Short mmCIF file of C-alpha atoms and ligand atoms in Angstrom, two decimals:
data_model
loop_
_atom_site.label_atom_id
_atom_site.label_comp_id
_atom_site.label_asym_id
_atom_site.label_seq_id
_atom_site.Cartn_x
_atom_site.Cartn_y
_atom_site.Cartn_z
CA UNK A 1 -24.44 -35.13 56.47
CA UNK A 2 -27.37 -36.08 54.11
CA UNK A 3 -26.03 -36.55 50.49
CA UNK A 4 -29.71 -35.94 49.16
CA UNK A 5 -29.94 -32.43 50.28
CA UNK A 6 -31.01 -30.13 47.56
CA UNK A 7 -29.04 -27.64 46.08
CA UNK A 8 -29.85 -24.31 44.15
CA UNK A 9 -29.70 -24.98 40.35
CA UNK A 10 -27.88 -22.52 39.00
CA UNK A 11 -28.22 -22.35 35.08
CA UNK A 12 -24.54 -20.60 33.99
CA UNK A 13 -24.65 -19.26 30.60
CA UNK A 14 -21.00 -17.38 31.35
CA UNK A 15 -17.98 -19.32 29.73
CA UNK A 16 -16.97 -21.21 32.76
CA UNK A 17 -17.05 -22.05 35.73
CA UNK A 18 -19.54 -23.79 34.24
CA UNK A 19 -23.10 -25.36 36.08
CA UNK A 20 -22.22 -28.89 37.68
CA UNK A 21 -24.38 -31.96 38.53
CA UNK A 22 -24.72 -32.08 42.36
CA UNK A 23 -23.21 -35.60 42.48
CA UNK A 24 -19.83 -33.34 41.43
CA UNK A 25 -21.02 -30.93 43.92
CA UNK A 26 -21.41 -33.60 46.65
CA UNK A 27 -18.17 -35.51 45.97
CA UNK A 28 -15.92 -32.43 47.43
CA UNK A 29 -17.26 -33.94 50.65
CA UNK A 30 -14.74 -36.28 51.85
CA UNK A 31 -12.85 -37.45 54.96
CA UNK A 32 -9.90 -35.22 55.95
CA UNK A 33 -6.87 -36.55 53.94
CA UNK A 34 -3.25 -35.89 53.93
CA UNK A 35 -2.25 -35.07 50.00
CA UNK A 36 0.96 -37.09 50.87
CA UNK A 37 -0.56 -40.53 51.89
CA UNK A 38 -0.67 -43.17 49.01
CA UNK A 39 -4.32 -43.42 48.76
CA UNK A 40 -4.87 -39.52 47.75
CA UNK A 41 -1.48 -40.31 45.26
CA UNK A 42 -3.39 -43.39 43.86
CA UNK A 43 -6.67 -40.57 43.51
CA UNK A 44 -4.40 -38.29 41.43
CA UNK A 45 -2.42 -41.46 39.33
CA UNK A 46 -5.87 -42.28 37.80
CA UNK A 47 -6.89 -39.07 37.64
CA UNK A 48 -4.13 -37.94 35.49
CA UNK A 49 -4.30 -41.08 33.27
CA UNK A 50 -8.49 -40.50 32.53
CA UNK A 51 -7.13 -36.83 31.43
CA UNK A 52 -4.96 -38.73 28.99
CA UNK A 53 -8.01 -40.81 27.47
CA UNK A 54 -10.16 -37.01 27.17
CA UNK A 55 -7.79 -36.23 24.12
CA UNK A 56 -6.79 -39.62 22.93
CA UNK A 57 -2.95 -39.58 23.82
CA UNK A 58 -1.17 -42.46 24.36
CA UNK A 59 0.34 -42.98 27.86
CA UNK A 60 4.11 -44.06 26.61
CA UNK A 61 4.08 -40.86 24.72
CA UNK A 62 2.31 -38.40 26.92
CA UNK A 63 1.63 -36.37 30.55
CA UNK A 64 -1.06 -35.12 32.46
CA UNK A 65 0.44 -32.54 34.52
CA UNK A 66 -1.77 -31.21 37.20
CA UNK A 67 -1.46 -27.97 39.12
CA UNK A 68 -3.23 -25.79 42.03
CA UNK A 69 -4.48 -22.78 40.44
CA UNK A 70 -6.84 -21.42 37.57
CA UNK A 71 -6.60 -21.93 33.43
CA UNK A 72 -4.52 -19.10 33.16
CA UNK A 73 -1.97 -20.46 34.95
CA UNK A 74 -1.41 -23.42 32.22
CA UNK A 75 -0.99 -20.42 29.63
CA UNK A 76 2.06 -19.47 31.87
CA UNK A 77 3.68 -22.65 32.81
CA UNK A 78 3.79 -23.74 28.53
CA UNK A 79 4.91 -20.40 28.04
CA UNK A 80 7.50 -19.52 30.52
CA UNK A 81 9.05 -23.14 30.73
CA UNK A 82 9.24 -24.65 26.88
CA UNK A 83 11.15 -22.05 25.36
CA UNK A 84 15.07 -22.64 24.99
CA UNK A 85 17.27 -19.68 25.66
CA UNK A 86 18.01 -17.44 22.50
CA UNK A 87 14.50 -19.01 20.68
CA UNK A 88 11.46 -16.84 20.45
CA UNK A 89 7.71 -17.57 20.56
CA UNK A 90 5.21 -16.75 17.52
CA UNK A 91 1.88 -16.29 19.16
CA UNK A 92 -0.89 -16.49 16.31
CA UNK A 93 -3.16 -13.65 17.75
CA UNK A 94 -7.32 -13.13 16.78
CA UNK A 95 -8.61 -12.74 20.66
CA UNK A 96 -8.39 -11.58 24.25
CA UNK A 97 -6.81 -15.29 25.57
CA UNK A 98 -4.25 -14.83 23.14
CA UNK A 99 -3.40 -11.61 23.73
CA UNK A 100 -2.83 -13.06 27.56
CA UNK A 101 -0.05 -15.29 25.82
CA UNK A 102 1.51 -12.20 24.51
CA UNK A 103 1.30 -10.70 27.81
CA UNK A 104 2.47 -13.68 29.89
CA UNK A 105 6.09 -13.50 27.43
CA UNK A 106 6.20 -9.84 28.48
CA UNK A 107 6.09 -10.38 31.63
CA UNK A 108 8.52 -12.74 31.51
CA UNK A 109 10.58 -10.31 28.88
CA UNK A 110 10.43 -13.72 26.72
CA UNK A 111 11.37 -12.74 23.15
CA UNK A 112 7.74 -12.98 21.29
CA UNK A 113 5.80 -12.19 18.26
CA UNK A 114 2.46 -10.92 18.75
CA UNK A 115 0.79 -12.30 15.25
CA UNK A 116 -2.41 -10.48 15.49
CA UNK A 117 -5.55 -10.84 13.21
CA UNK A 118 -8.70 -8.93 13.59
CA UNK A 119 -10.85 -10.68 15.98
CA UNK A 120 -13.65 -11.82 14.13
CA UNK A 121 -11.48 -13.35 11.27
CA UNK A 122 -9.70 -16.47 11.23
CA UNK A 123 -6.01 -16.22 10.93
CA UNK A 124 -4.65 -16.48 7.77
CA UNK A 125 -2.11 -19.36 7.38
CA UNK A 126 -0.03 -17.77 4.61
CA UNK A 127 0.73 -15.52 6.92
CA UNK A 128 1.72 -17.54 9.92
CA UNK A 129 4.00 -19.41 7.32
CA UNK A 130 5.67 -16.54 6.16
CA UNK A 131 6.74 -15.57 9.45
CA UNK A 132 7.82 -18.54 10.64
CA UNK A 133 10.13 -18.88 7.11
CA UNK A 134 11.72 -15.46 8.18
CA UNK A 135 11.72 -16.17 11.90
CA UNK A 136 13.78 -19.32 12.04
CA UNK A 137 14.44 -18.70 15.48
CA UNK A 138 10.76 -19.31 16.43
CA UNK A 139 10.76 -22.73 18.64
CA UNK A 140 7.42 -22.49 19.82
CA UNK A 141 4.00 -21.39 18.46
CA UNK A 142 1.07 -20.67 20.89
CA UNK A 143 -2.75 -20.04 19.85
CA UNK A 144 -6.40 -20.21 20.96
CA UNK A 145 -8.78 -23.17 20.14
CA UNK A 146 -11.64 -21.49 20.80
CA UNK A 147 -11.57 -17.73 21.52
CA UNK A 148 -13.51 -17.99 24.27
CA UNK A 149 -14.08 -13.59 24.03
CA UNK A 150 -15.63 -13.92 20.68
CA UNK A 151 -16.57 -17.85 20.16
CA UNK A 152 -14.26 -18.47 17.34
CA UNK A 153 -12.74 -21.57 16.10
CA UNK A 154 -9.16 -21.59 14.94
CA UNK A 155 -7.62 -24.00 12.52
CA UNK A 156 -5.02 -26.02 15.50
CA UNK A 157 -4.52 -29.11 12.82
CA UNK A 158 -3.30 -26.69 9.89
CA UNK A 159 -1.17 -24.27 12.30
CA UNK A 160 0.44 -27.29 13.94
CA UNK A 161 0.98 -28.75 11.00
CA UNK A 162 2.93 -25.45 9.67
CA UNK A 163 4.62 -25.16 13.38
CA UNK A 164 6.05 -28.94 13.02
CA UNK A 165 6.82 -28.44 9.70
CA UNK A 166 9.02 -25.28 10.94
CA UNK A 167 10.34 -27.85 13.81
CA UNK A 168 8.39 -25.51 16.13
CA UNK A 169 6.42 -27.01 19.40
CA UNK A 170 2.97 -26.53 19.20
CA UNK A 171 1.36 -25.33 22.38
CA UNK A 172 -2.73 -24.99 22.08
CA UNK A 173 -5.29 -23.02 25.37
CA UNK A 174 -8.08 -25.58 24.39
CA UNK A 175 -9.32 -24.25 28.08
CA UNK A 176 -12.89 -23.55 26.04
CA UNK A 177 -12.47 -27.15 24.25
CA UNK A 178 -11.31 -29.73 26.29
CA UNK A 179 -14.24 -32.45 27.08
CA UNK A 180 -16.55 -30.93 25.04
CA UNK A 181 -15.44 -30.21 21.68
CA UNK A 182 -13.39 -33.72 20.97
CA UNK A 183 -9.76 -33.29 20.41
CA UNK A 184 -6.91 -35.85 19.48
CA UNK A 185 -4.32 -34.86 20.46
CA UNK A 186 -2.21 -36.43 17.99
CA UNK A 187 -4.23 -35.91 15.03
CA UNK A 188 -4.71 -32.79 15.47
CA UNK A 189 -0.95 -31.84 15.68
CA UNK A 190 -1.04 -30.39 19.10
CA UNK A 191 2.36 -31.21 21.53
CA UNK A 192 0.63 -29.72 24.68
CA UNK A 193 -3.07 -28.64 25.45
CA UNK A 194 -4.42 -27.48 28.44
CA UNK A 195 -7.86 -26.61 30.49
CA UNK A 196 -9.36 -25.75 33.97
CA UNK A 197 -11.15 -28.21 35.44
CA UNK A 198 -14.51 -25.89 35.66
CA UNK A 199 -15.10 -25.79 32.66
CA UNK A 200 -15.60 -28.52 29.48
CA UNK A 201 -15.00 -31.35 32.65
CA UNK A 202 -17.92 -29.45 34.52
CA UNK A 203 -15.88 -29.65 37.73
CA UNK A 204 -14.85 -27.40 40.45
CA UNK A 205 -12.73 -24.63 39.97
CA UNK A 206 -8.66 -24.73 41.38
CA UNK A 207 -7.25 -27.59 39.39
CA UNK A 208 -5.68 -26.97 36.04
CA UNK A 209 -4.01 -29.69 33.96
CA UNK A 210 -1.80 -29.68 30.96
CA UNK A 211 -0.98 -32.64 28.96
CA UNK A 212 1.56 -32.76 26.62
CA UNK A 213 4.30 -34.72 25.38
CA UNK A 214 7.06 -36.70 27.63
CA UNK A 215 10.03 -36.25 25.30
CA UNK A 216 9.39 -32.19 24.69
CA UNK A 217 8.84 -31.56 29.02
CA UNK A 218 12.44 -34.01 29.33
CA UNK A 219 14.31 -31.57 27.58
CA UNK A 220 12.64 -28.54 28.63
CA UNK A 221 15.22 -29.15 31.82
CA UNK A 222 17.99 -27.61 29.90
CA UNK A 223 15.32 -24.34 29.64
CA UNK A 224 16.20 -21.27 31.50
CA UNK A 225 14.33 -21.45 34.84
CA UNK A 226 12.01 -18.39 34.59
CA UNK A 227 9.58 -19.34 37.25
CA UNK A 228 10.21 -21.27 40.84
CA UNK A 229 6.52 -22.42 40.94
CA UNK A 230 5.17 -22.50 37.63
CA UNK A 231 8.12 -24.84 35.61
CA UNK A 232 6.48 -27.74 33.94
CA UNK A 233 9.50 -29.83 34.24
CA UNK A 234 9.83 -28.98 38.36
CA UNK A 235 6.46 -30.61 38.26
CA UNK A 236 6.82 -33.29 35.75
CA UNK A 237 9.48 -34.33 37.99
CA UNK A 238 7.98 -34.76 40.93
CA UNK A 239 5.05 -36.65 39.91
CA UNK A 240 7.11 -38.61 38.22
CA UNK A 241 9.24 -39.55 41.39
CA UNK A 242 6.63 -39.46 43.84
CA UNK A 243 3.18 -39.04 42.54
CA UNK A 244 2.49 -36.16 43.67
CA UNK A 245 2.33 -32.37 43.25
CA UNK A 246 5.08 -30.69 44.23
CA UNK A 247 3.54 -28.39 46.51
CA UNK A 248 -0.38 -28.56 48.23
CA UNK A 249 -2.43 -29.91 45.90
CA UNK A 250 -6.60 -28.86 46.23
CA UNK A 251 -7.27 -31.88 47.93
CA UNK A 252 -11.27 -32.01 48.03
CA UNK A 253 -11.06 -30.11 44.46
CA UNK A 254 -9.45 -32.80 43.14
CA UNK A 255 -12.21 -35.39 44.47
CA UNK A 256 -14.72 -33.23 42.37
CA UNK A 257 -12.84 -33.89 39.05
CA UNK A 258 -12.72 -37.70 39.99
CA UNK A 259 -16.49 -37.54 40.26
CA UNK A 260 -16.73 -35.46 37.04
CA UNK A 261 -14.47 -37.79 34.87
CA UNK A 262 -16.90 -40.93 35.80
CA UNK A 263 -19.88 -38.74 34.55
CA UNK A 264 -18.23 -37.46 31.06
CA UNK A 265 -16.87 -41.39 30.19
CA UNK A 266 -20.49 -42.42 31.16
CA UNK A 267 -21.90 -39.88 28.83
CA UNK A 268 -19.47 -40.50 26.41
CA UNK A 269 -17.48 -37.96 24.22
CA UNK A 270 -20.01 -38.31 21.26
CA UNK A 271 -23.08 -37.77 23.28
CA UNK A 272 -21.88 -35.06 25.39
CA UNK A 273 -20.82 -32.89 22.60
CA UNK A 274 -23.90 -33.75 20.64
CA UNK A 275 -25.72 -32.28 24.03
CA UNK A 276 -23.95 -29.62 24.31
CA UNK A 277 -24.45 -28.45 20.11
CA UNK A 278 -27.85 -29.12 21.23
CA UNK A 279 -27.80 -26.44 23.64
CA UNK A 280 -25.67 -24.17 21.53
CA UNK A 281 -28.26 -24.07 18.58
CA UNK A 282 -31.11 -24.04 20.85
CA UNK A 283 -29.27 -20.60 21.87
CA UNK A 284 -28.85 -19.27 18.54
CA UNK A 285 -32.64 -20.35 17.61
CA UNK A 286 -33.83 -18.34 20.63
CA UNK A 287 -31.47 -15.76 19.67
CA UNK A 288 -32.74 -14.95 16.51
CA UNK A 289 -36.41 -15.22 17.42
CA UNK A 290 -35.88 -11.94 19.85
CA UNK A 291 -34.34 -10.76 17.20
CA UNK A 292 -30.67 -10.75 18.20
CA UNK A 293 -27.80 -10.54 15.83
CA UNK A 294 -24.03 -12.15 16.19
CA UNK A 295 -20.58 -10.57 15.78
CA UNK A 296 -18.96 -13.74 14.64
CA UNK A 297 -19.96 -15.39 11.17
CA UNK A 298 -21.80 -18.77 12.68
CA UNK A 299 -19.87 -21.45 10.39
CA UNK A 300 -16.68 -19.94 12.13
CA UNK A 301 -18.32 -20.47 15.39
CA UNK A 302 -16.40 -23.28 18.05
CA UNK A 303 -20.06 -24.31 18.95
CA UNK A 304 -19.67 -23.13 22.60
CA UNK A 305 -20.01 -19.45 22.78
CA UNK A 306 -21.87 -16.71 20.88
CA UNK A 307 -21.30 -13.06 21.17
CA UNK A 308 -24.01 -11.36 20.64
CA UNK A 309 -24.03 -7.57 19.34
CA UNK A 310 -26.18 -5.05 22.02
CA UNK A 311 -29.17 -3.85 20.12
CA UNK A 312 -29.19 0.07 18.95
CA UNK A 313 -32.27 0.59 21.67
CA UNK A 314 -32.13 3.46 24.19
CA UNK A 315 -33.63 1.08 26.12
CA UNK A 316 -31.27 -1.42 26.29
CA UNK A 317 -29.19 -1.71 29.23
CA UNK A 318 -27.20 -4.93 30.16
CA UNK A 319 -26.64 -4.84 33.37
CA UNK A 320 -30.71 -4.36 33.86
CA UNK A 321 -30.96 -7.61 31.64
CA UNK A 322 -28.66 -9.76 33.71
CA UNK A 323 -29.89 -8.61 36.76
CA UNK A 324 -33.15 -9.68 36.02
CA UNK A 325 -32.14 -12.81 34.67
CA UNK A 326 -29.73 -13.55 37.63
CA UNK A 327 -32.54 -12.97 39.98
CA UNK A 328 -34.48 -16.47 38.13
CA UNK A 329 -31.61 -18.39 37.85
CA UNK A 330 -29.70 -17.57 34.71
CA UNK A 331 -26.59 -15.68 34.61
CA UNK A 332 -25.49 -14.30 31.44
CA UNK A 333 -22.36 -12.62 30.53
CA UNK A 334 -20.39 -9.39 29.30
CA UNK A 335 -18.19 -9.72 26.08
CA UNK A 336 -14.79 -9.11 25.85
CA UNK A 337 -14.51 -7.35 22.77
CA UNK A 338 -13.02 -3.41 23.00
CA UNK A 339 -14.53 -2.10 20.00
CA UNK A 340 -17.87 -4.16 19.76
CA UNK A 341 -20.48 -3.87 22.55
CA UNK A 342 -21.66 -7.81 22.83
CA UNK A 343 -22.67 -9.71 26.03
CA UNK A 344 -22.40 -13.90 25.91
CA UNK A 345 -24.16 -16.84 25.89
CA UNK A 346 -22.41 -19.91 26.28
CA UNK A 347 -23.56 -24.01 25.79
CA UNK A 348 -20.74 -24.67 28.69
CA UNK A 349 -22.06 -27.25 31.41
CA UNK A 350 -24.40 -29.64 32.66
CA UNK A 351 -27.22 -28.13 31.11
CA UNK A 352 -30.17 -29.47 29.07
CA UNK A 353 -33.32 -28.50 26.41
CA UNK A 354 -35.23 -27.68 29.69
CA UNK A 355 -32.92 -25.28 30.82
CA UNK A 356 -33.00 -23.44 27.23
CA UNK A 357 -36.57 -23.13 27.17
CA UNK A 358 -37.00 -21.84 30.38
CA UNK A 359 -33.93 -19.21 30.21
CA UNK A 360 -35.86 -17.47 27.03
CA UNK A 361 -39.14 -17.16 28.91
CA UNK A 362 -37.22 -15.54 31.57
CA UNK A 363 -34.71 -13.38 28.87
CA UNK A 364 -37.86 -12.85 27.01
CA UNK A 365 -39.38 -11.06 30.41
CA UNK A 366 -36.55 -9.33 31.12
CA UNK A 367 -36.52 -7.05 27.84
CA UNK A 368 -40.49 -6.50 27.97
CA UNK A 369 -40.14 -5.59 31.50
CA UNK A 370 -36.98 -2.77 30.64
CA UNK A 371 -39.13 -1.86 27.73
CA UNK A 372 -36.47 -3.02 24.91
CA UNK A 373 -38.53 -3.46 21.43
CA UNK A 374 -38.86 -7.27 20.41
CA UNK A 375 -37.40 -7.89 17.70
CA UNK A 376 -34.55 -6.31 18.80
CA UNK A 377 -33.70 -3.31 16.72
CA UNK A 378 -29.98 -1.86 14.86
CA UNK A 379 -29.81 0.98 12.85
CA UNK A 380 -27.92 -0.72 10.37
C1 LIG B 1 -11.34 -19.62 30.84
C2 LIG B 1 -10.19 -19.56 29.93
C3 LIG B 1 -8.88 -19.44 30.44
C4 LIG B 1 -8.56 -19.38 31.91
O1 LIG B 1 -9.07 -18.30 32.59
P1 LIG B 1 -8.95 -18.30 34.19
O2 LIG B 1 -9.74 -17.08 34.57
O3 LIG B 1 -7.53 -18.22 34.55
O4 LIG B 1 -9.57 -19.59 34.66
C5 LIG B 1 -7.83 -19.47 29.55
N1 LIG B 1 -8.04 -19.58 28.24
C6 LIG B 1 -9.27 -19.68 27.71
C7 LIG B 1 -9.41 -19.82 26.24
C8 LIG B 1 -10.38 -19.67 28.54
O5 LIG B 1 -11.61 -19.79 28.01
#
């Protein structure tokens, strides 16, 4: 098979999977390997350890805990496996991903407090602190890093800082984070993050890791069991013992993230994010040349995603738009907002000032050619 053979670019806007390089592409392409012979365990050892260095944590103190399956399956696993019996969970609520936490303890019929703040405010911390003053049986507090349905960036350093001061674990979904906004993990107060490996790693989608601390998973034995396939200690264990992942890991997935890893440490963690804010205000600055307004206030913006608020034009018709746009190349996205009617553009991926430029021309093309007024019009 020729290596050099050229693949459809694909510019993803969406908030993951994100677009890829075709080297990352390319590296799925492997010989057929058995998951359970040493060199595939040697593949995942180092593997696990680069995740490590992606959020600064220090190998004595902390694990990178792989699994088969997509982000929200991390969400789950913290969730469903941390929590003592007779302890509840505060989840500090201002989004969609959150509200998955909420729905993930139901599910489980884990006790749980559903904090929820309007989702285009950050939450308030008074608030958090009150409740976890007359909740002492709180043992774990979950939120969002970057609520990936609106773009909003919540405070992780000053909640953990309230949950450890409440001796509560601090579990963070930095799925819309990890590898591109940088995180340390210890500074900012976090015991266990989390992401998909399609998205801020600009890999393939099917391997989600979570990495959190040794000491907090090595008690979490004497947890009820809630789930036979999704217990972070089950899986602790056995990599632990053996290397590997308990059950059938995604083998040629897994060769993808490999590949990816080498490309972020060669772009660096400075660099990348620096491209990627590039991208992200290159967005906005097109944005606001059409015309286009936001529905979260841009200093409390995470710097990856912007929802944007549909224009009041009879005209205007989304799924016209991202047709169009999908046609060239582009593919934008729907919000996930119930009240507000917003679509998304994200700075996710291996994408570039080129890419940016071009997208508007073809945006731009797309509302002349539906007949949508530019500037964009709102009533109010
Ligand atoms: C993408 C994402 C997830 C995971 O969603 P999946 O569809 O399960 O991959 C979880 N949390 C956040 C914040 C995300 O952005």
């Amino acid at each position: 098979m020729n290596k050099s053979m050229s693949i459809k670019r694909n510019i993803l806007l969406n908030p993951g999977p994100s677009t890829t390089t075709d080297t990352v592409k390319l590296a799925q392409v492997v010989p057929d390997i058995c998951p359970r012979e040493q060199e595939f365990k040697s593949v995942m050892n180092r593997l696990r350890d680069d995740l490590l260095k992606v959020v600064h944590a220090d190998s004595n103190e902390y694990a990178a805990i792989l699994f088969c399956g997509s982000g929200t399956l991390n969400i789950d696993v913290c969730l469903n496996s941390l929590l003592p019996d007779g302890k509840k969970i505060l989840v500090v609520n201002n989004g969609a991903y959150s509200t998955r936490a909420v729905e993930i303890c139901q599910y489980y019929g884990i006790p749980c407090i559903d904090l929820r703040f309007p989702i285009d405010q950050r939450p308030d911390l008074n608030i958090i602190e009150k409740t976890l003053q007359e909740n002492q049986d709180i043992a774990l507090v979950h939120t969002t890093h970057n609520e990936t349905g609106t773009g909003i960036l919540n405070p992780v350093r000053e909640i953990g800082e309230l949950a450890h001061r409440y001796n509560a674990v601090f579990t963070v979904d930095t799925t819309s984070t990890l590898a591109m906004r940088p995180i340390d993990i210890l500074k900012d107060n976090i015991d266990f993050c989390m992401a998909s490996a399609q998205k801020g790693l600009m890999a393939m989608t099917g391997l989600s890791f979570i990495i959190g601390k040794k000491k907090i998973i090595e008690n979490s034995r004497h947890n009820p069991k809630r789930s036979y396939y999704c217990n972070l200690y089950r899986q602790y264990e056995h990599f632990e013992k053996t290397g590997e992942m308990h059950f059938t890991p995604p083998v040629q997935v897994i060769y993808a993230a490999v590949q990816a890893l080498k490309e972020y440490f060669a772009e660096g963690e400075t660099a990348k994010w620096e491209r990627h804010t590039w991208v992200f205000n290159a967005l906005h600055a097109g944005l606001e040349r059409l015309g286009f307004r936001n529905l979260i206030k841009r200093e409390w913006q995470a710097g990856l995603v912007i929802s944007v608020i549909y224009p009041d034009d009879e005209n205007w018709d989304f799924s016209k738009v991202h047709d169009y746009c999908y046609e060239h190349g582009y593919t934008i996205y729907p919000g996930k907002v119930s009240q507000t009617n917003t679509f998304r553009l994200c700075a996710l991926g291996a994408i570039d000032k080129n890419d940016i430029e071009n997208f508007f021309k073809v945006f731009k093309k797309a509302l002349e050619i539906n007949h949508i007024s530019i500037p964009v019009k709102y009533n109010t």
